[in-house]
Amino acid sequence: MSRRGYILVCLGIGICVAGIIGYSIWNKPFRDPLQGDAVKVTATRLFTDFSTDEQSAQKKYVPEKPGDKKLEITGEIKDAGKNEGGETFYNLKTNDEMFGVKCVMEKGNEITDAIPGKVITVRGFCDGYNLDVIVNRCKPVQT
């Protein structure tokens, strides 16, 4: 086999392996936030930790790998709405009048009787701090 043919065969094999790896990562199932242990925290504590020492809070609450650290957050609903993707979110009250904890619910897992003032507990995955603390893929915890 010529050198050019050998290079083409190796390149083809490399592309196939990369395709298989990409396909398996793309189709990897999400971890369910309700399964297993979670870091339990109030919305006020979570927001205070991020607003006073963001780096320390990142290590404590944000997963290094997708889905490996879950939060269980309890707080009072300040308001609710829908984002651009049509997902329902609940802003939870904190000690800050302007900002708080934004819990974005997984589609189909909205809380039916969610009204401002109601205390809820949800589990999800923290994405970090950007004026609000963002927690995605939330599901309500049945108490």
Coordinates of N, CA, C and O in Angstrom, one line a residue:
M1 N 0.9 -1.2 0.0 CA 0.0 0.0 0.0 C 0.9 1.2 0.0 O 1.9 1.3 0.7
S2 N 0.5 2.2 -0.8 CA 1.3 3.4 -0.9 C 1.1 4.2 0.4 O 0.2 4.0 1.2
R3 N 2.0 5.2 0.5 CA 2.0 6.0 1.7 C 0.7 6.8 1.7 O 0.0 7.0 2.8
R4 N 0.2 7.3 0.6 CA -1.0 8.1 0.5 C -2.2 7.2 0.9 O -3.1 7.7 1.5
G5 N -2.3 6.0 0.4 CA -3.4 5.1 0.8 C -3.4 4.8 2.3 O -4.5 4.8 2.9
Y6 N -2.2 4.6 2.9 CA -2.1 4.4 4.3 C -2.7 5.6 5.1 O -3.4 5.4 6.1
I7 N -2.3 6.8 4.7 CA -2.8 8.0 5.3 C -4.3 8.1 5.2 O -5.0 8.4 6.2
L8 N -4.9 7.8 4.0 CA -6.3 7.9 3.8 C -7.0 6.8 4.7 O -8.1 7.1 5.3
V9 N -6.5 5.6 4.8 CA -7.1 4.6 5.7 C -7.1 5.1 7.1 O -8.1 5.0 7.9
C10 N -6.0 5.6 7.6 CA -5.9 6.1 9.0 C -6.8 7.2 9.2 O -7.5 7.3 10.3
L11 N -6.9 8.1 8.3 CA -7.8 9.3 8.4 C -9.3 8.8 8.5 O -10.1 9.3 9.3
G12 N -9.6 7.8 7.6 CA -11.0 7.3 7.7 C -11.3 6.6 9.0 O -12.4 6.8 9.5
I13 N -10.4 5.8 9.5 CA -10.6 5.2 10.8 C -10.8 6.2 11.9 O -11.6 6.1 12.8
G14 N -9.9 7.3 11.9 CA -10.0 8.4 12.9 C -11.4 9.1 12.8 O -12.0 9.4 13.9
I15 N -11.9 9.3 11.6 CA -13.2 10.0 11.5 C -14.3 9.1 12.0 O -15.2 9.5 12.7
C16 N -14.2 7.8 11.7 CA -15.2 6.8 12.2 C -15.2 6.8 13.8 O -16.3 6.8 14.4
V17 N -14.0 6.7 14.4 CA -13.9 6.7 15.8 C -14.5 8.0 16.4 O -15.3 8.0 17.4
A18 N -14.1 9.1 15.9 CA -14.6 10.4 16.3 C -16.2 10.5 16.2 O -16.9 11.0 17.1
G19 N -16.7 9.9 15.1 CA -18.2 9.9 14.9 C -18.9 9.1 16.0 O -19.9 9.5 16.5
I20 N -18.3 7.9 16.3 CA -18.9 7.0 17.3 C -18.9 7.7 18.7 O -19.9 7.7 19.4
I21 N -17.7 8.3 19.0 CA -17.6 9.0 20.3 C -18.6 10.1 20.4 O -19.3 10.3 21.4
G22 N -18.7 10.9 19.4 CA -19.6 12.1 19.3 C -21.0 11.6 19.4 O -21.8 12.2 20.2
Y23 N -21.4 10.6 18.7 CA -22.8 10.1 18.8 C -23.1 9.6 20.2 O -24.2 9.9 20.7
S24 N -22.2 8.9 20.9 CA -22.5 8.4 22.2 C -22.6 9.5 23.2 O -23.4 9.4 24.1
I25 N -21.8 10.5 23.1 CA -21.9 11.7 24.0 C -23.2 12.4 23.8 O -23.9 12.8 24.7
W26 N -23.5 12.6 22.5 CA -24.8 13.4 22.2 C -26.0 12.7 22.7 O -26.9 13.3 23.2
N27 N -26.0 11.4 22.7 CA -27.2 10.6 23.1 C -27.1 10.1 24.5 O -27.9 9.3 25.0
K28 N -26.1 10.6 25.3 CA -26.0 10.2 26.7 C -27.2 10.7 27.5 O -27.5 11.8 27.4
P29 N -27.8 9.8 28.3 CA -29.0 10.2 29.0 C -28.6 11.2 30.1 O -27.6 11.1 30.7
F30 N -29.5 12.2 30.4 CA -29.3 13.1 31.5 C -29.5 12.4 32.8 O -30.4 11.5 32.9
R31 N -28.9 12.9 33.8 CA -29.1 12.4 35.1 C -30.3 13.0 35.7 O -30.5 14.2 35.5
D32 N -31.1 12.2 36.4 CA -32.3 12.7 37.0 C -32.0 13.4 38.3 O -31.3 12.8 39.2
P33 N -32.3 14.7 38.5 CA -31.9 15.4 39.7 C -32.6 14.9 41.0 O -32.2 15.1 42.1
L34 N -33.7 14.1 40.8 CA -34.4 13.5 42.0 C -33.7 12.3 42.5 O -34.0 11.8 43.6
Q35 N -32.8 11.7 41.7 CA -32.2 10.4 42.1 C -30.9 10.7 42.9 O -30.1 11.6 42.4
G36 N -30.6 10.1 44.0 CA -29.3 10.2 44.7 C -29.3 11.4 45.6 O -30.4 12.0 45.9
D37 N -28.2 11.6 46.2 CA -28.0 12.7 47.2 C -27.9 14.0 46.5 O -27.5 14.1 45.3
A38 N -28.2 15.1 47.3 CA -28.1 16.4 46.8 C -27.6 17.3 47.9 O -27.8 17.0 49.1
V39 N -27.0 18.4 47.5 CA -26.6 19.5 48.5 C -27.9 20.3 48.8 O -28.5 20.9 48.0
K40 N -28.3 20.2 50.1 CA -29.5 20.9 50.5 C -29.1 22.3 51.0 O -28.2 22.5 51.8
V41 N -29.8 23.3 50.4 CA -29.5 24.7 50.7 C -30.8 25.6 50.5 O -31.7 25.2 49.7
T42 N -30.9 26.7 51.3 CA -32.0 27.6 51.1 C -31.6 28.5 50.0 O -30.4 28.8 49.7
A43 N -32.6 29.1 49.3 CA -32.3 30.1 48.3 C -31.5 31.3 48.8 O -30.6 31.8 48.1
T44 N -31.8 31.7 50.0 CA -31.1 32.9 50.6 C -29.7 32.5 50.8 O -28.8 33.3 50.5
R45 N -29.4 31.4 51.3 CA -28.0 30.9 51.6 C -27.2 30.8 50.3 O -26.1 31.2 50.2
L46 N -27.8 30.2 49.3 CA -27.2 30.0 48.0 C -26.8 31.3 47.3 O -25.7 31.5 46.9
F47 N -27.8 32.3 47.3 CA -27.5 33.6 46.8 C -26.4 34.3 47.6 O -25.5 34.9 47.0
T48 N -26.5 34.3 48.9 CA -25.5 34.9 49.7 C -24.1 34.4 49.5 O -23.1 35.1 49.3
D49 N -24.0 33.1 49.4 CA -22.7 32.4 49.1 C -22.1 32.9 47.8 O -20.9 33.2 47.7
F50 N -22.9 33.0 46.7 CA -22.4 33.4 45.4 C -22.1 34.9 45.4 O -21.1 35.3 44.8
S51 N -22.9 35.7 46.1 CA -22.7 37.2 46.0 C -21.5 37.6 46.9 O -21.0 38.7 46.7
T52 N -21.2 36.8 47.9 CA -20.0 37.2 48.8 C -18.7 36.6 48.3 O -17.7 37.2 48.5
D53 N -18.7 35.3 47.8 CA -17.5 34.7 47.4 C -17.8 33.7 46.3 O -18.0 32.5 46.5
E54 N -17.9 34.3 45.1 CA -18.3 33.5 43.9 C -17.4 32.3 43.6 O -17.9 31.2 43.3
Q55 N -16.1 32.4 43.8 CA -15.2 31.3 43.5 C -15.4 30.1 44.4 O -15.5 29.0 44.0
S56 N -15.6 30.4 45.7 CA -15.9 29.3 46.7 C -17.2 28.7 46.4 O -17.4 27.5 46.5
A57 N -18.2 29.5 46.1 CA -19.6 29.0 45.8 C -19.5 28.1 44.5 O -20.2 27.1 44.5
Q58 N -18.8 28.5 43.5 CA -18.7 27.7 42.3 C -18.2 26.3 42.6 O -18.7 25.3 42.2
K59 N -17.2 26.2 43.5 CA -16.6 24.9 43.9 C -17.6 24.1 44.6 O -17.7 22.9 44.5
K60 N -18.4 24.8 45.5 CA -19.3 24.1 46.4 C -20.6 23.6 45.7 O -21.1 22.6 46.0
Y61 N -21.1 24.4 44.7 CA -22.4 24.2 44.1 C -22.5 23.8 42.7 O -23.5 23.2 42.2
V62 N -21.5 24.2 41.9 CA -21.6 24.0 40.4 C -20.8 22.7 40.1 O -19.7 22.5 40.5
P63 N -21.5 21.8 39.3 CA -20.8 20.5 39.0 C -19.6 20.7 38.0 O -19.7 21.6 37.2
E64 N -18.6 20.0 38.3 CA -17.4 20.0 37.4 C -17.7 19.3 36.1 O -17.3 19.7 35.0
K65 N -18.4 18.2 36.2 CA -18.9 17.4 35.0 C -20.4 17.5 35.0 O -21.1 17.5 36.1
P66 N -21.1 17.6 33.8 CA -22.5 17.8 33.8 C -23.2 16.7 34.6 O -23.0 15.5 34.4
G67 N -24.1 17.1 35.5 CA -24.9 16.2 36.2 C -24.3 15.6 37.4 O -25.0 14.8 38.1
D68 N -23.1 15.9 37.8 CA -22.5 15.2 39.0 C -22.7 15.8 40.3 O -22.3 15.3 41.3
K69 N -23.3 17.0 40.4 CA -23.6 17.7 41.7 C -25.0 18.3 41.6 O -25.3 19.2 40.8
K70 N -25.9 17.7 42.4 CA -27.3 18.2 42.5 C -27.5 19.1 43.7 O -26.9 18.9 44.7
L71 N -28.4 20.1 43.5 CA -28.8 21.0 44.6 C -30.3 20.7 44.9 O -31.1 20.5 44.0
E72 N -30.6 20.8 46.2 CA -32.0 20.8 46.6 C -32.2 22.1 47.3 O -31.7 22.4 48.4
I73 N -33.0 23.0 46.7 CA -33.2 24.3 47.1 C -34.6 24.5 47.6 O -35.6 24.1 47.0
T74 N -34.7 25.2 48.8 CA -36.0 25.5 49.4 C -36.1 27.1 49.4 O -35.1 27.7 49.9
G75 N -37.2 27.6 49.0 CA -37.3 29.0 49.0 C -38.8 29.5 48.7 O -39.6 28.7 48.2
E76 N -39.0 30.7 48.9 CA -40.3 31.3 48.7 C -40.4 31.9 47.3 O -39.4 32.6 46.9
I77 N -41.4 31.6 46.5 CA -41.6 32.1 45.2 C -41.8 33.6 45.2 O -42.7 34.1 45.9
K78 N -40.9 34.3 44.5 CA -41.1 35.8 44.3 C -42.0 36.1 43.1 O -42.9 36.9 43.2
D79 N -41.6 35.4 42.0 CA -42.5 35.5 40.8 C -42.1 34.4 39.9 O -41.2 33.6 40.1
A80 N -42.9 34.2 38.8 CA -42.7 33.1 37.8 C -42.8 33.7 36.4 O -43.3 34.8 36.2
G81 N -42.4 32.9 35.5 CA -42.5 33.3 34.1 C -42.0 32.2 33.2 O -41.8 31.0 33.6
K82 N -41.9 32.5 31.9 CA -41.4 31.5 30.9 C -40.2 32.2 30.2 O -40.2 33.3 29.9
N83 N -39.2 31.3 29.9 CA -38.0 31.8 29.1 C -38.3 31.7 27.6 O -39.3 31.3 27.2
E84 N -37.2 32.0 26.9 CA -37.3 32.0 25.4 C -37.6 30.6 24.9 O -38.3 30.4 23.8
G85 N -37.2 29.6 25.6 CA -37.5 28.2 25.2 C -38.8 27.6 25.6 O -39.1 26.5 25.4
G86 N -39.6 28.5 26.3 CA -40.9 28.1 26.7 C -40.9 27.3 28.1 O -41.9 26.8 28.5
E87 N -39.7 27.3 28.7 CA -39.6 26.6 30.0 C -40.1 27.6 31.1 O -39.8 28.8 31.1
T88 N -40.8 27.0 32.1 CA -41.2 27.8 33.2 C -40.1 28.0 34.2 O -39.3 27.1 34.4
F89 N -40.0 29.2 34.8 CA -39.0 29.4 35.8 C -39.6 30.1 37.0 O -40.7 30.8 36.9
Y90 N -39.1 29.9 38.2 CA -39.5 30.5 39.4 C -38.3 31.3 40.0 O -37.2 30.7 40.2
N91 N -38.5 32.6 40.3 CA -37.5 33.4 41.0 C -37.8 33.2 42.4 O -39.0 33.5 42.9
L92 N -36.8 32.8 43.2 CA -37.0 32.6 44.6 C -36.5 33.8 45.4 O -35.4 34.4 45.0
K93 N -37.1 34.2 46.5 CA -36.7 35.4 47.2 C -35.4 35.2 48.0 O -35.1 34.0 48.4
T94 N -34.6 36.2 48.1 CA -33.4 36.3 48.8 C -33.4 37.6 49.6 O -34.4 38.3 49.6
N95 N -32.3 37.9 50.2 CA -32.1 39.1 50.9 C -31.9 40.3 50.0 O -31.9 41.5 50.5
D96 N -31.8 40.1 48.7 CA -31.6 41.2 47.7 C -32.9 41.5 47.1 O -33.6 40.5 46.6
E97 N -33.3 42.7 47.0 CA -34.6 43.1 46.4 C -34.6 42.9 44.9 O -35.6 42.6 44.3
M98 N -33.4 43.1 44.2 CA -33.4 43.0 42.8 C -33.2 41.6 42.2 O -33.7 41.2 41.2
F99 N -32.3 40.8 42.9 CA -31.8 39.6 42.3 C -32.1 38.4 43.3 O -32.4 38.6 44.4
G100 N -32.0 37.2 42.7 CA -32.3 36.0 43.6 C -31.8 34.7 43.0 O -30.8 34.7 42.3
V101 N -32.6 33.7 43.1 CA -32.3 32.4 42.6 C -33.3 32.1 41.6 O -34.5 32.1 41.9
K102 N -32.9 31.8 40.3 CA -33.8 31.5 39.2 C -33.8 30.0 39.0 O -32.8 29.5 38.6
C103 N -34.9 29.3 39.3 CA -35.0 27.9 39.1 C -35.8 27.6 37.8 O -37.0 27.9 37.7
V104 N -35.1 27.1 36.8 CA -35.7 26.8 35.5 C -36.2 25.3 35.5 O -35.4 24.4 35.7
M105 N -37.5 25.1 35.4 CA -38.0 23.8 35.5 C -37.9 23.0 34.2 O -38.0 23.5 33.1
E106 N -37.7 21.7 34.3 CA -37.8 20.8 33.2 C -39.2 20.8 32.6 O -40.2 20.8 33.4
K107 N -39.4 20.8 31.3 CA -40.7 20.8 30.8 C -41.5 19.6 31.3 O -41.0 18.5 31.4
G108 N -42.7 19.8 31.7 CA -43.6 18.8 32.2 C -43.5 18.6 33.7 O -44.1 17.8 34.3
N109 N -42.6 19.4 34.4 CA -42.4 19.3 35.8 C -42.7 20.6 36.5 O -42.2 20.8 37.6
E110 N -43.6 21.4 35.9 CA -44.0 22.6 36.6 C -44.8 22.4 37.8 O -45.4 21.3 38.0
I111 N -44.8 23.3 38.7 CA -45.5 23.2 40.0 C -46.9 23.8 39.7 O -47.0 25.0 39.4
T112 N -48.0 23.0 39.8 CA -49.3 23.5 39.4 C -49.9 24.6 40.3 O -50.5 25.5 39.8
D113 N -49.6 24.5 41.5 CA -50.1 25.5 42.5 C -49.1 26.5 42.9 O -49.2 27.1 44.0
A114 N -48.1 26.8 42.0 CA -47.1 27.8 42.3 C -47.6 29.2 42.2 O -48.0 29.7 41.1
I115 N -47.6 29.9 43.3 CA -48.0 31.3 43.4 C -47.0 32.1 44.2 O -46.3 31.5 45.0
P116 N -46.9 33.4 44.0 CA -45.9 34.2 44.8 C -46.3 34.0 46.3 O -47.5 34.0 46.7
G117 N -45.2 33.8 47.1 CA -45.4 33.6 48.5 C -45.4 32.1 48.9 O -45.2 31.8 50.1
K118 N -45.6 31.2 48.0 CA -45.6 29.8 48.3 C -44.1 29.3 48.5 O -43.3 29.7 47.7
V119 N -43.9 28.5 49.5 CA -42.5 27.9 49.7 C -42.5 26.6 48.9 O -43.3 25.8 49.1
I120 N -41.4 26.5 48.1 CA -41.2 25.3 47.3 C -39.8 24.7 47.6 O -38.9 25.4 48.0
T121 N -39.7 23.4 47.2 CA -38.4 22.7 47.2 C -38.2 22.1 45.9 O -39.1 21.3 45.5
V122 N -37.1 22.4 45.2 CA -36.8 21.8 43.9 C -35.4 21.3 43.9 O -34.6 21.7 44.7
R123 N -35.2 20.3 43.0 CA -33.8 19.8 42.8 C -33.4 20.1 41.4 O -34.2 20.0 40.4
G124 N -32.1 20.5 41.2 CA -31.6 20.8 39.9 C -30.1 20.9 39.9 O -29.5 20.6 40.9
F125 N -29.6 21.5 38.8 CA -28.1 21.6 38.6 C -27.8 23.1 38.4 O -28.3 23.8 37.6
C126 N -26.9 23.6 39.3 CA -26.5 25.0 39.3 C -25.6 25.3 38.1 O -24.6 24.6 37.9
D127 N -25.9 26.4 37.4 CA -25.0 26.8 36.3 C -24.1 28.0 36.7 O -23.3 28.4 35.9
G128 N -24.4 28.5 37.9 CA -23.5 29.6 38.3 C -24.3 30.9 38.6 O -25.5 30.9 38.8
Y129 N -23.5 32.0 38.6 CA -24.0 33.3 39.0 C -23.9 34.3 38.0 O -22.8 34.5 37.4
N130 N -25.0 35.0 37.6 CA -25.0 36.1 36.6 C -26.1 37.0 37.1 O -27.2 37.0 36.5
L131 N -25.8 37.8 38.1 CA -26.8 38.6 38.9 C -27.8 37.8 39.6 O -28.0 38.0 40.8
D132 N -28.4 36.8 39.0 CA -29.2 35.7 39.7 C -28.3 34.5 39.7 O -27.5 34.3 38.8
V133 N -28.6 33.6 40.7 CA -28.0 32.3 40.6 C -29.0 31.4 39.8 O -30.2 31.4 40.0
I134 N -28.4 30.8 38.8 CA -29.2 30.0 37.8 C -29.1 28.5 38.1 O -28.1 28.0 38.2
V135 N -30.3 27.9 38.3 CA -30.4 26.5 38.5 C -31.3 25.9 37.4 O -32.5 26.3 37.3
N136 N -30.8 25.0 36.6 CA -31.5 24.4 35.5 C -31.9 23.0 35.7 O -31.5 22.3 36.7
R137 N -32.8 22.5 34.9 CA -33.4 21.2 34.9 C -34.0 20.8 36.2 O -33.8 19.7 36.7
C138 N -34.7 21.7 36.8 CA -35.3 21.5 38.1 C -36.5 20.7 38.1 O -37.3 20.7 37.1
K139 N -36.7 19.9 39.1 CA -37.9 19.1 39.3 C -38.4 19.3 40.8 O -37.5 19.5 41.7
P140 N -39.7 19.4 41.0 CA -40.2 19.6 42.4 C -39.9 18.4 43.2 O -40.0 17.2 42.8
V141 N -39.6 18.6 44.5 CA -39.4 17.5 45.5 C -40.7 17.3 46.2 O -41.3 18.3 46.7
Q142 N -41.2 16.1 46.2 CA -42.4 15.8 46.8 C -42.1 15.6 48.3 O -41.3 14.8 48.7
T143 N -42.8 16.4 49.2 CA -42.5 16.3 50.6 C -43.7 15.6 51.3 O -44.8 15.5 50.9

